[in-house]
Coordinates of C-alpha atoms in Angstrom, one line a residue:
Chain A
M1211 CA 13.4 -21.3 -6.7
E1212 CA 11.5 -19.1 -4.2
Y1213 CA 10.7 -15.7 -5.6
I1214 CA 10.0 -12.8 -3.3
V1215 CA 8.7 -10.7 -6.1
R1216 CA 7.1 -12.0 -9.3
T1217 CA 5.2 -10.1 -11.8
E1218 CA 3.2 -11.5 -14.7
N1219 CA 2.7 -9.5 -17.8
L1220 CA 2.6 -6.3 -15.8
S1221 CA 1.5 -3.3 -17.8
K1222 CA 0.6 0.3 -17.0
H1223 CA -0.6 2.7 -19.6
F1224 CA -1.2 6.5 -19.2
G1225 CA -3.6 7.2 -22.0
Q1226 CA -1.7 6.3 -25.2
E1227 CA 1.6 6.2 -23.5
K1228 CA 2.8 2.7 -22.4
A1229 CA 4.9 3.3 -19.4
V1230 CA 5.3 -0.4 -18.6
S1231 CA 4.3 -3.2 -20.9
G1232 CA 4.4 -7.0 -20.3
L1233 CA 7.0 -6.8 -17.5
E1234 CA 8.0 -10.1 -16.0
M1235 CA 10.1 -9.5 -13.0
K1236 CA 11.5 -12.3 -10.8
I1237 CA 13.4 -11.5 -7.7
P1238 CA 14.8 -14.6 -5.8
K1239 CA 15.0 -14.5 -2.0
G1240 CA 18.1 -13.0 -0.5
E1241 CA 19.3 -11.3 -3.7
I1242 CA 20.2 -7.7 -4.3
Y1243 CA 18.2 -7.1 -7.4
G1244 CA 19.6 -4.2 -9.5
F1245 CA 16.8 -2.6 -11.5
L1246 CA 18.5 -0.7 -14.3
G1247 CA 17.3 1.5 -17.0
P1248 CA 17.6 4.9 -18.6
N1249 CA 15.6 7.8 -17.3
G1250 CA 11.9 7.4 -18.1
A1251 CA 12.2 3.7 -18.8
G1252 CA 9.4 2.8 -16.3
K1253 CA 11.4 1.9 -13.2
T1254 CA 9.6 4.2 -10.9
T1255 CA 6.2 3.3 -12.3
T1256 CA 7.0 -0.4 -11.8
I1257 CA 8.1 0.3 -8.2
R1258 CA 5.0 2.3 -7.5
M1259 CA 2.9 -0.7 -8.7
L1260 CA 4.8 -3.1 -6.5
L1261 CA 3.9 -0.9 -3.5
G1262 CA 0.2 -0.7 -4.5
L1263 CA 0.5 3.1 -5.1
M1264 CA -0.6 2.6 -8.7
K1265 CA -3.0 0.1 -10.1
P1266 CA -1.6 -1.9 -13.0
T1267 CA -3.5 -1.6 -16.3
S1268 CA -3.1 -5.3 -16.6
G1269 CA -1.1 -8.1 -15.2
R1270 CA -0.4 -9.6 -11.7
I1271 CA 1.9 -8.9 -8.9
E1272 CA 2.9 -11.5 -6.4
I1273 CA 5.0 -10.6 -3.3
F1274 CA 5.9 -13.2 -0.8
Q1275 CA 3.8 -15.5 -2.9
N1276 CA 0.7 -13.6 -2.2
D1277 CA -1.4 -11.6 -4.6
L1278 CA -0.7 -7.9 -4.0
K1279 CA -4.3 -7.0 -4.9
K1280 CA -5.8 -9.2 -2.2
E1281 CA -3.2 -9.1 0.5
R1282 CA -1.9 -5.5 0.2
L1283 CA -1.8 -4.6 3.9
N1284 CA -0.2 -7.9 5.0
I1285 CA 2.4 -7.6 2.3
L1286 CA 3.3 -4.0 3.0
K1287 CA 3.8 -4.8 6.7
R1288 CA 6.9 -6.7 5.6
V1289 CA 8.1 -4.2 3.0
G1290 CA 10.2 -1.1 3.5
S1291 CA 10.5 1.5 0.7
L1292 CA 11.9 4.7 -0.5
V1293 CA 10.3 6.0 -3.7
E1294 CA 11.8 8.8 -5.8
S1295 CA 12.8 11.9 -4.0
P1296 CA 12.7 11.6 -0.3
S1297 CA 9.4 12.6 1.4
Y1298 CA 9.4 14.1 4.8
Y1299 CA 7.6 16.5 7.1
P1300 CA 9.8 19.6 7.1
H1301 CA 8.3 21.2 10.2
L1302 CA 9.1 18.1 12.3
T1303 CA 12.5 16.9 13.6
A1304 CA 14.1 13.7 12.2
K1305 CA 13.0 11.8 15.2
E1306 CA 9.4 13.1 15.0
N1307 CA 9.3 12.2 11.3
L1308 CA 10.2 8.6 12.2
E1309 CA 7.9 8.6 15.1
A1310 CA 4.9 9.6 12.9
M1311 CA 5.6 6.5 10.8
R1312 CA 6.6 4.3 13.7
K1313 CA 3.1 4.8 15.3
I1314 CA 1.6 3.3 12.1
V1315 CA 4.0 0.3 11.6
G1316 CA 4.0 -0.4 15.4
M1317 CA 7.6 -1.0 16.3
P1318 CA 9.1 -0.3 19.7
K1319 CA 10.3 3.2 20.2
Q1320 CA 13.9 2.1 20.5
R1321 CA 13.8 1.2 16.8
I1322 CA 14.0 5.0 15.9
N1323 CA 17.4 5.3 17.5
E1324 CA 18.6 2.1 15.9
V1325 CA 17.7 3.2 12.3
L1326 CA 19.1 6.7 12.9
E1327 CA 22.3 5.0 14.1
I1328 CA 22.4 2.8 11.0
V1329 CA 22.3 5.8 8.6
R1330 CA 24.5 7.9 10.9
L1331 CA 21.9 10.6 11.6
T1332 CA 21.9 10.3 15.4
A1333 CA 23.5 13.7 15.9
A1334 CA 20.8 15.4 13.8
G1335 CA 17.9 13.5 15.3
D1336 CA 16.5 16.5 17.2
K1337 CA 16.9 19.0 14.3
K1338 CA 14.1 20.0 12.0
V1339 CA 14.3 18.3 8.7
K1340 CA 13.7 21.6 7.0
G1341 CA 17.4 22.4 7.4
F1342 CA 18.7 19.1 6.2
S1343 CA 20.9 18.8 3.1
L1344 CA 19.6 16.5 0.3
G1345 CA 22.0 13.8 1.4
M1346 CA 20.7 13.9 5.0
K1347 CA 17.1 13.8 3.8
Q1348 CA 18.0 10.8 1.6
R1349 CA 19.5 9.1 4.7
L1350 CA 16.3 9.9 6.7
G1351 CA 14.3 8.3 3.9
I1352 CA 16.5 5.1 4.1
A1353 CA 16.1 5.1 7.9
A1354 CA 12.3 5.3 7.5
S1355 CA 12.4 2.4 5.0
L1356 CA 14.3 0.2 7.6
L1357 CA 11.9 1.2 10.4
N1358 CA 9.7 -2.0 10.2
N1359 CA 12.7 -4.3 9.8
P1360 CA 11.4 -5.4 6.4
E1361 CA 12.0 -8.6 4.6
L1362 CA 11.8 -6.8 1.3
L1363 CA 13.5 -3.5 0.9
I1364 CA 12.6 -1.4 -2.2
L1365 CA 14.9 1.6 -2.8
D1366 CA 14.3 3.9 -5.8
E1367 CA 17.6 5.6 -6.6
P1368 CA 18.8 5.6 -3.0
T1369 CA 22.2 7.2 -3.6
N1370 CA 20.8 10.3 -5.2
G1371 CA 22.2 13.4 -3.7
L1372 CA 24.7 11.6 -1.5
D1373 CA 28.4 12.6 -1.4
P1374 CA 31.0 9.9 -2.4
S1375 CA 31.6 8.8 1.2
G1376 CA 27.9 8.7 1.7
I1377 CA 27.4 6.5 -1.4
I1378 CA 30.1 4.1 -0.2
E1379 CA 28.4 3.9 3.3
I1380 CA 25.0 3.3 1.9
R1381 CA 26.4 0.7 -0.6
N1382 CA 28.1 -1.2 2.2
L1383 CA 24.9 -1.0 4.2
I1384 CA 22.8 -2.4 1.4
K1385 CA 25.4 -5.1 0.7
S1386 CA 25.3 -6.3 4.3
L1387 CA 21.5 -6.4 4.5
P1388 CA 20.8 -9.8 2.9
S1389 CA 23.4 -11.7 4.9
E1390 CA 22.8 -9.9 8.3
C1391 CA 19.1 -9.4 8.2
G1392 CA 17.9 -11.9 5.6
M1393 CA 16.5 -9.1 3.5
T1394 CA 15.9 -9.1 -0.2
V1395 CA 16.7 -5.8 -1.8
L1396 CA 15.3 -4.2 -4.9
I1397 CA 17.3 -1.2 -5.9
S1398 CA 16.8 0.9 -9.0
S1399 CA 19.3 3.1 -10.6
H1400 CA 20.1 4.6 -14.0
L1401 CA 23.8 4.2 -13.2
L1402 CA 25.3 0.9 -14.1
S1403 CA 28.5 1.3 -12.1
E1404 CA 26.2 1.7 -9.0
I1405 CA 24.4 -1.6 -9.7
D1406 CA 27.5 -3.3 -10.7
Q1407 CA 29.0 -2.8 -7.3
M1408 CA 26.0 -4.0 -5.3
A1409 CA 23.7 -6.2 -7.2
T1410 CA 23.7 -10.0 -7.5
T1411 CA 20.9 -10.1 -10.0
V1412 CA 20.2 -7.5 -12.7
G1413 CA 17.0 -6.6 -14.5
I1414 CA 17.4 -4.1 -17.4
V1415 CA 14.3 -2.2 -18.5
T1416 CA 14.0 0.2 -21.3
K1417 CA 10.8 1.8 -22.7
G1418 CA 8.8 -0.2 -20.2
K1419 CA 10.1 -3.6 -21.4
M1420 CA 12.4 -5.9 -19.6
I1421 CA 15.2 -6.6 -22.0
F1422 CA 17.6 -8.6 -19.7
Q1423 CA 17.1 -10.4 -16.5
D1424 CA 19.8 -12.7 -15.0
S1425 CA 22.6 -12.8 -12.6
I1426 CA 25.3 -10.2 -12.7
E1427 CA 27.8 -12.8 -13.8
A1428 CA 25.7 -13.6 -16.8
M1429 CA 25.7 -10.0 -17.7
R1430 CA 29.5 -9.9 -17.3
M1431 CA 29.8 -12.7 -19.9
F1432 CA 28.7 -10.1 -22.4
A1433 CA 31.6 -8.0 -21.4
Q1434 CA 34.2 -10.5 -22.7
Q1435 CA 36.6 -9.0 -25.1
S1436 CA 36.9 -9.5 -28.8
V1437 CA 39.9 -9.1 -30.9
L1438 CA 39.9 -6.6 -33.8
L1439 CA 42.1 -7.0 -36.9
K1440 CA 42.9 -4.3 -39.3
V1441 CA 44.1 -5.9 -42.6
S1442 CA 44.5 -5.2 -46.3
E1443 CA 41.5 -6.1 -48.4
S1444 CA 39.4 -6.6 -45.4
D1445 CA 36.4 -8.0 -47.3
K1446 CA 38.4 -10.8 -48.9
A1447 CA 40.3 -11.5 -45.7
W1448 CA 37.0 -11.8 -43.8
R1449 CA 35.8 -14.4 -46.4
A1450 CA 39.0 -16.2 -46.1
L1451 CA 38.6 -16.5 -42.3
L1452 CA 35.0 -17.7 -42.7
G1453 CA 36.3 -20.2 -45.3
R1454 CA 38.6 -21.5 -42.6
G1455 CA 35.6 -22.1 -40.4
M1456 CA 36.2 -19.2 -38.0
K1457 CA 33.7 -17.0 -36.4
A1458 CA 34.4 -13.5 -37.5
G1459 CA 32.5 -10.2 -38.1
L1460 CA 33.2 -7.4 -40.4
D1461 CA 32.4 -3.8 -39.5
N1462 CA 33.7 -0.7 -41.3
G1463 CA 36.6 -2.6 -42.8
I1464 CA 37.7 -4.0 -39.4
I1465 CA 37.4 -7.7 -38.7
S1466 CA 36.4 -8.7 -35.3
L1467 CA 36.9 -12.1 -33.6
P1468 CA 34.5 -12.4 -30.7
Q1469 CA 35.5 -14.4 -27.6
Q1470 CA 38.5 -16.3 -29.0
S1471 CA 41.2 -18.1 -27.2
D1472 CA 44.8 -17.0 -27.7
E1473 CA 45.5 -20.1 -30.0
N1474 CA 42.5 -19.3 -32.2
V1475 CA 43.7 -15.7 -32.6
A1476 CA 47.2 -16.9 -33.5
E1477 CA 45.8 -19.3 -36.0
A1478 CA 43.6 -16.6 -37.6
V1479 CA 46.6 -14.3 -37.9
R1480 CA 48.8 -17.1 -39.3
G1481 CA 46.1 -18.0 -41.8
L1482 CA 45.7 -14.4 -43.0
V1483 CA 49.5 -14.1 -43.4
E1484 CA 49.7 -17.3 -45.3
D1485 CA 46.9 -16.2 -47.6
G1486 CA 48.9 -13.1 -48.5
F1487 CA 47.0 -10.4 -46.5
S1488 CA 48.9 -7.7 -44.7
V1489 CA 48.0 -7.5 -41.0
Y1490 CA 48.3 -3.9 -39.9
R1491 CA 46.9 -4.1 -36.4
V1492 CA 45.8 -6.7 -33.9
E1493 CA 44.1 -5.1 -31.0
E1494 CA 41.9 -6.1 -28.1
E1495 CA 38.6 -4.4 -27.7
K1496 CA 37.4 -4.2 -24.1
R1497 CA 33.7 -3.6 -23.6
S1498 CA 32.7 -2.3 -20.3
L1499 CA 29.3 -3.1 -18.8
E1500 CA 28.5 0.5 -19.6
D1501 CA 28.9 -0.3 -23.3
I1502 CA 26.7 -3.4 -23.1
F1503 CA 24.1 -1.5 -21.3
L1504 CA 24.1 1.3 -23.9
Q1505 CA 24.1 -1.3 -26.7
M1506 CA 21.2 -3.2 -25.2
T1507 CA 19.1 -0.1 -24.7
R1508 CA 20.0 1.2 -28.1
E1509 CA 19.1 -2.0 -29.9
E1510 CA 15.8 -1.9 -28.2
Q1511 CA 15.2 1.6 -29.5
A1512 CA 16.2 0.7 -33.0
G1513 CA 14.0 -2.4 -33.1
Chain B
M357 CA -5.5 0.9 12.7
M358 CA -7.6 4.1 13.0
G359 CA -6.1 4.9 16.4
K360 CA -2.6 4.6 15.1
L361 CA -3.4 6.8 12.1
L362 CA -5.1 9.4 14.3
S363 CA -2.2 9.7 16.7
A364 CA 0.2 10.0 13.8
E365 CA -2.0 12.7 12.2
F366 CA -2.2 14.7 15.5
M367 CA 1.6 14.5 15.8
K368 CA 2.0 15.8 12.2
I369 CA -0.1 19.0 12.8
K370 CA 2.4 20.2 15.5
R371 CA 4.0 23.5 14.7
K372 CA 1.8 24.1 11.7
G373 CA -0.2 26.9 13.3
I374 CA -3.2 24.6 13.1
W375 CA -3.9 24.6 16.8
F376 CA -3.4 28.4 16.8
L377 CA -6.1 28.8 14.1
T378 CA -8.4 26.5 16.0
V379 CA -8.3 28.9 19.0
L380 CA -8.2 32.1 16.9
G381 CA -11.4 31.4 15.1
P382 CA -13.8 31.6 18.0
I383 CA -11.8 34.4 19.7
G384 CA -12.2 36.3 16.4
V385 CA -16.0 35.8 16.4
V386 CA -16.5 37.0 20.0
A387 CA -13.9 39.8 19.6
M388 CA -16.1 41.3 16.8
Q389 CA -18.9 41.6 19.4
M390 CA -16.5 42.9 22.0
V391 CA -15.8 45.8 19.6
N392 CA -19.5 46.1 18.7
Y393 CA -20.7 46.2 22.3
G394 CA -17.7 48.1 23.5
V395 CA -18.5 51.0 21.1
R396 CA -22.3 51.1 21.4
K397 CA -23.5 49.0 24.2
E398 CA -26.4 51.2 25.3
Y399 CA -27.7 51.5 21.7
L400 CA -27.6 47.7 21.3
F401 CA -29.3 47.1 24.6
R402 CA -32.2 49.3 23.4
Q403 CA -32.7 47.4 20.2
N404 CA -34.4 44.3 21.8
D405 CA -35.8 43.5 25.2
D406 CA -34.4 39.9 24.9
R407 CA -30.8 41.1 25.3
W408 CA -29.3 37.6 25.4
G409 CA -31.2 36.5 22.3
Y410 CA -30.1 39.7 20.5
Y411 CA -26.5 39.1 21.6
L412 CA -26.5 35.6 20.3
D413 CA -27.9 36.8 17.0
N414 CA -25.1 39.2 16.8
I415 CA -22.5 36.5 17.6
H416 CA -24.0 34.3 15.0
S417 CA -23.7 36.9 12.3
F418 CA -20.0 36.1 12.0
T419 CA -20.0 32.4 13.0
P420 CA -20.8 31.0 9.5
L421 CA -18.2 33.1 7.8
A422 CA -15.6 32.1 10.4
I423 CA -16.4 28.4 10.1
V424 CA -16.3 28.3 6.3
L425 CA -13.1 30.3 6.3
G426 CA -11.7 28.0 9.0
I427 CA -12.6 24.9 7.0
V428 CA -10.8 26.3 3.9
I429 CA -7.7 27.2 5.8
L430 CA -7.6 24.1 7.9
T431 CA -8.1 21.7 5.0
S432 CA -5.4 23.4 3.0
F433 CA -3.0 23.3 6.0
M434 CA -3.9 19.7 6.6
S435 CA -3.2 18.6 3.0
S436 CA -0.1 20.7 2.8
I437 CA 1.5 18.4 5.3
E438 CA 1.5 15.6 2.7
N439 CA 1.6 17.8 -0.5
E440 CA 4.6 19.8 0.5
T441 CA 7.1 17.0 -0.2
N442 CA 4.7 14.6 -1.8
A443 CA 4.6 12.4 1.3
W444 CA 1.4 10.7 0.1
K445 CA 3.5 8.0 -1.5
Q446 CA 5.5 7.5 1.7
L447 CA 2.3 7.3 3.8
M448 CA 0.4 5.0 1.4
A449 CA 3.4 2.6 1.1
L450 CA 2.9 1.9 4.8
P451 CA 0.5 -0.8 5.8
V452 CA -2.5 1.5 5.8
S453 CA -5.7 1.5 3.8
K454 CA -6.4 4.5 1.7
M455 CA -9.9 4.8 3.2
G456 CA -8.3 4.8 6.7
V457 CA -6.0 7.7 5.7
Y458 CA -8.8 9.7 4.3
L459 CA -11.0 9.0 7.3
S460 CA -8.2 10.0 9.7
K461 CA -7.8 13.4 7.9
F462 CA -11.5 14.0 8.1
T463 CA -11.7 13.0 11.7
V464 CA -8.8 15.3 12.7
L465 CA -10.5 18.2 10.9
S466 CA -13.8 17.4 12.6
V467 CA -12.2 17.3 16.0
L468 CA -10.5 20.6 15.5
L469 CA -13.7 22.3 14.3
L470 CA -15.6 20.8 17.3
I471 CA -13.0 22.1 19.7
S472 CA -13.5 25.5 18.0
S473 CA -17.2 25.2 18.6
V474 CA -16.7 24.3 22.3
L475 CA -14.4 27.3 22.6
L476 CA -17.0 29.5 20.8
L477 CA -19.6 28.4 23.4
L478 CA -17.3 29.2 26.3
F479 CA -16.2 32.6 25.0
T480 CA -19.7 33.6 24.0
L481 CA -20.9 32.6 27.5
A482 CA -18.1 34.4 29.3
F483 CA -18.4 37.7 27.3
G484 CA -22.2 37.5 27.6
I485 CA -22.0 37.2 31.4
S486 CA -19.5 40.0 31.6
L487 CA -21.9 42.2 29.6
D488 CA -24.4 41.8 32.4
L489 CA -27.3 41.2 29.9
G490 CA -29.7 40.4 32.6
G491 CA -32.4 37.7 32.6
E492 CA -31.8 34.0 32.4
I493 CA -28.9 32.6 30.4
P494 CA -30.4 30.8 27.4
Y495 CA -28.3 27.7 27.4
A496 CA -30.4 26.0 24.7
G497 CA -29.8 28.9 22.3
L498 CA -26.2 29.0 23.3
L499 CA -25.7 25.3 22.4
K500 CA -27.6 25.8 19.1
Y501 CA -25.6 28.8 17.9
S502 CA -22.3 27.1 18.9
F503 CA -22.7 23.6 17.4
Y504 CA -25.4 23.8 14.7
P505 CA -23.1 25.7 12.3
F506 CA -20.5 23.0 12.5
F507 CA -22.9 20.3 11.5
A508 CA -24.5 22.5 8.8
A509 CA -21.0 23.1 7.4
L510 CA -20.1 19.4 7.1
P511 CA -20.8 19.3 3.3
V512 CA -18.4 22.2 2.8
L513 CA -15.7 20.3 4.9
A514 CA -16.2 17.1 2.8
L515 CA -16.0 19.0 -0.4
Q516 CA -12.9 21.0 0.6
L517 CA -11.1 17.9 1.9
W518 CA -11.7 16.1 -1.3
A519 CA -10.5 19.0 -3.5
A520 CA -7.4 19.5 -1.4
A521 CA -6.5 15.8 -1.3
V522 CA -6.8 15.0 -5.0
S523 CA -5.6 18.3 -6.6
V524 CA -2.0 18.4 -7.6
N525 CA -2.4 22.1 -8.0
Q526 CA -3.5 23.6 -4.6
G527 CA -4.8 26.6 -6.4
V528 CA -8.0 24.5 -7.1
P529 CA -9.1 24.0 -3.5
I530 CA -8.1 27.6 -2.6
T531 CA -10.2 29.0 -5.4
L532 CA -13.1 26.8 -4.5
G533 CA -12.6 27.9 -0.9
I534 CA -12.6 31.6 -1.7
L535 CA -15.7 31.1 -3.8
G536 CA -17.3 29.3 -0.9
V537 CA -16.5 32.1 1.6
I538 CA -18.0 34.7 -0.8
L539 CA -21.2 32.5 -1.2
T540 CA -21.5 32.2 2.6
Y541 CA -21.0 36.0 2.9
A542 CA -23.8 36.6 0.4
G543 CA -25.9 33.6 1.8
Y544 CA -28.9 35.8 2.8
A545 CA -29.7 36.4 -0.9
L546 CA -29.0 32.8 -2.1
P547 CA -31.3 29.8 -2.6
D548 CA -31.6 27.2 0.2
W549 CA -30.0 24.4 -1.8
L550 CA -26.5 25.9 -1.8
I551 CA -24.4 24.1 0.9
W552 CA -22.5 27.3 1.7
K553 CA -25.7 28.9 2.9
W554 CA -26.5 26.2 5.4
P555 CA -24.2 27.4 8.3
L556 CA -26.3 30.6 8.4
L557 CA -29.1 28.3 9.8
M558 CA -31.7 30.1 7.6
N559 CA -34.3 28.3 5.6
D560 CA -37.8 28.8 4.3
W561 CA -39.3 26.9 7.2
E562 CA -37.4 28.9 9.9
E563 CA -36.2 25.7 11.5
P564 CA -32.4 25.6 12.1
L565 CA -32.6 21.9 12.8
I566 CA -33.3 21.2 9.1
N567 CA -29.9 22.7 8.3
V568 CA -28.2 20.4 10.8
L569 CA -29.9 17.3 9.4
L570 CA -29.3 18.4 5.8
G571 CA -25.7 19.1 6.7
G572 CA -25.2 15.7 8.3
G573 CA -26.9 13.8 5.4
A574 CA -25.3 15.7 2.5
G575 CA -21.9 15.8 4.4
L576 CA -22.0 12.0 4.6
I577 CA -22.8 11.6 0.9
L578 CA -20.1 14.1 -0.2
Y579 CA -17.6 12.5 2.2
A580 CA -18.3 9.0 0.8
A581 CA -18.1 10.2 -2.8
G582 CA -14.8 12.0 -2.0
M583 CA -13.3 9.0 -0.3
I584 CA -14.3 6.6 -3.1
D585 CA -12.7 8.9 -5.6
F586 CA -9.5 9.3 -3.5
V587 CA -9.2 5.5 -3.1
R588 CA -9.8 4.9 -6.8
R589 CA -7.0 7.3 -7.9
D590 CA -3.3 6.4 -8.2
V591 CA -1.3 8.0 -5.4
K592 CA 0.2 11.3 -6.5

């Protein structure tokens, strides 16, 4: 598979603190890669290293199959980015802000109007950015990141400060980029629902370590329901089920049957009744991606 | 790449009051003498037979202070463009080298100060002529007093730019700047090795050119050191 971004054993330490350690990130071409993790997990530090804004303590970064250390300028020509809070020059208008960057990336002037149109800021193009709302500044940042028509777009929390309709707009924009412009997108967020609606591949990071990296479908597999049984003498009943060769868990006196077909559940219940246990409740436990995310990040903290 | 960076930098200093300050500096220096000569022209004419030379000395008594103060204010304005919303990260994520960015900032500041120097020359000449000082106009002296202070002040510029570019807290370069202005003000009483004294164009050998050469040399060294440190650091 062709990887647009690949990191090997990427680490960054600030003194004693290990912000990122041994990160192996793989982003295949044409994917929307959701980079997920709680606040302070090392997402922004990783992104800053991908853009050459920070030097890794150790490890290697390859973008477009080139070493970032050696080919930084050539790589950055093909990358667009928005890091953390939007940066802008408040005393200049939106168009002048983009013009200052356009001069450096060397695109035709027309491109400024195009990107303003994409983020729906055309009407405010001649206003000073000083008076923009946070959402408008964020849009300007996204416009700036699209200026050089990049092959890899890196967006750090791009929907921060946007209103619901703005979020939907930006989400649709991001979703359309891979198919329409052939872009690969890396998008970070601490909100799973956000990533869930856009990403095709997910990387979950916590405490500077990558704890999950696969397609969003693979992640959804974790979300399959399990059936919970509340019975009399749960301990004995659990053993009885195990004795019948069924997969079952016991937690706080409640038996759980993970990922079972209807027949298996029926069989388990029938078995329990035949063995003389009283079945009080049979209920389905639905786990959202949110639960899985929390569980994954919590496990990492415990371990 | 340098051309692109410079045209972007000149675009960013719009509406910052930077051009205004560039013009205000030399006007201020000459205006001091307008007051001086306006109040006691006859007295000043009697002080020295070489009226042009005496006039230039008077002008030069404020030039070093103006140039050091100008450097402090301009560098802090210049770095505020990026510091204000932490646009360093946005700028450096573009395909530009850090060295290029640093050099473009330094170049813009040098150009602004040179423009100030040219204006100082023109204003000094114009007011001098209007004073009817008599005798030949000492063009050599005029050039010296207009441009030597700039070159002698290059180390201060390099130092202030570095402090402003790497400090997260802008109180650091401002403090350093205020200290520098005080040192320049008190320069007469200070040893020759202090860079803040150099724009006064005074030294033990009474040869202003030494200050120019020293300024260029030390300026280059301080500039290189500052740039290397800037490149080495992670972007704020």
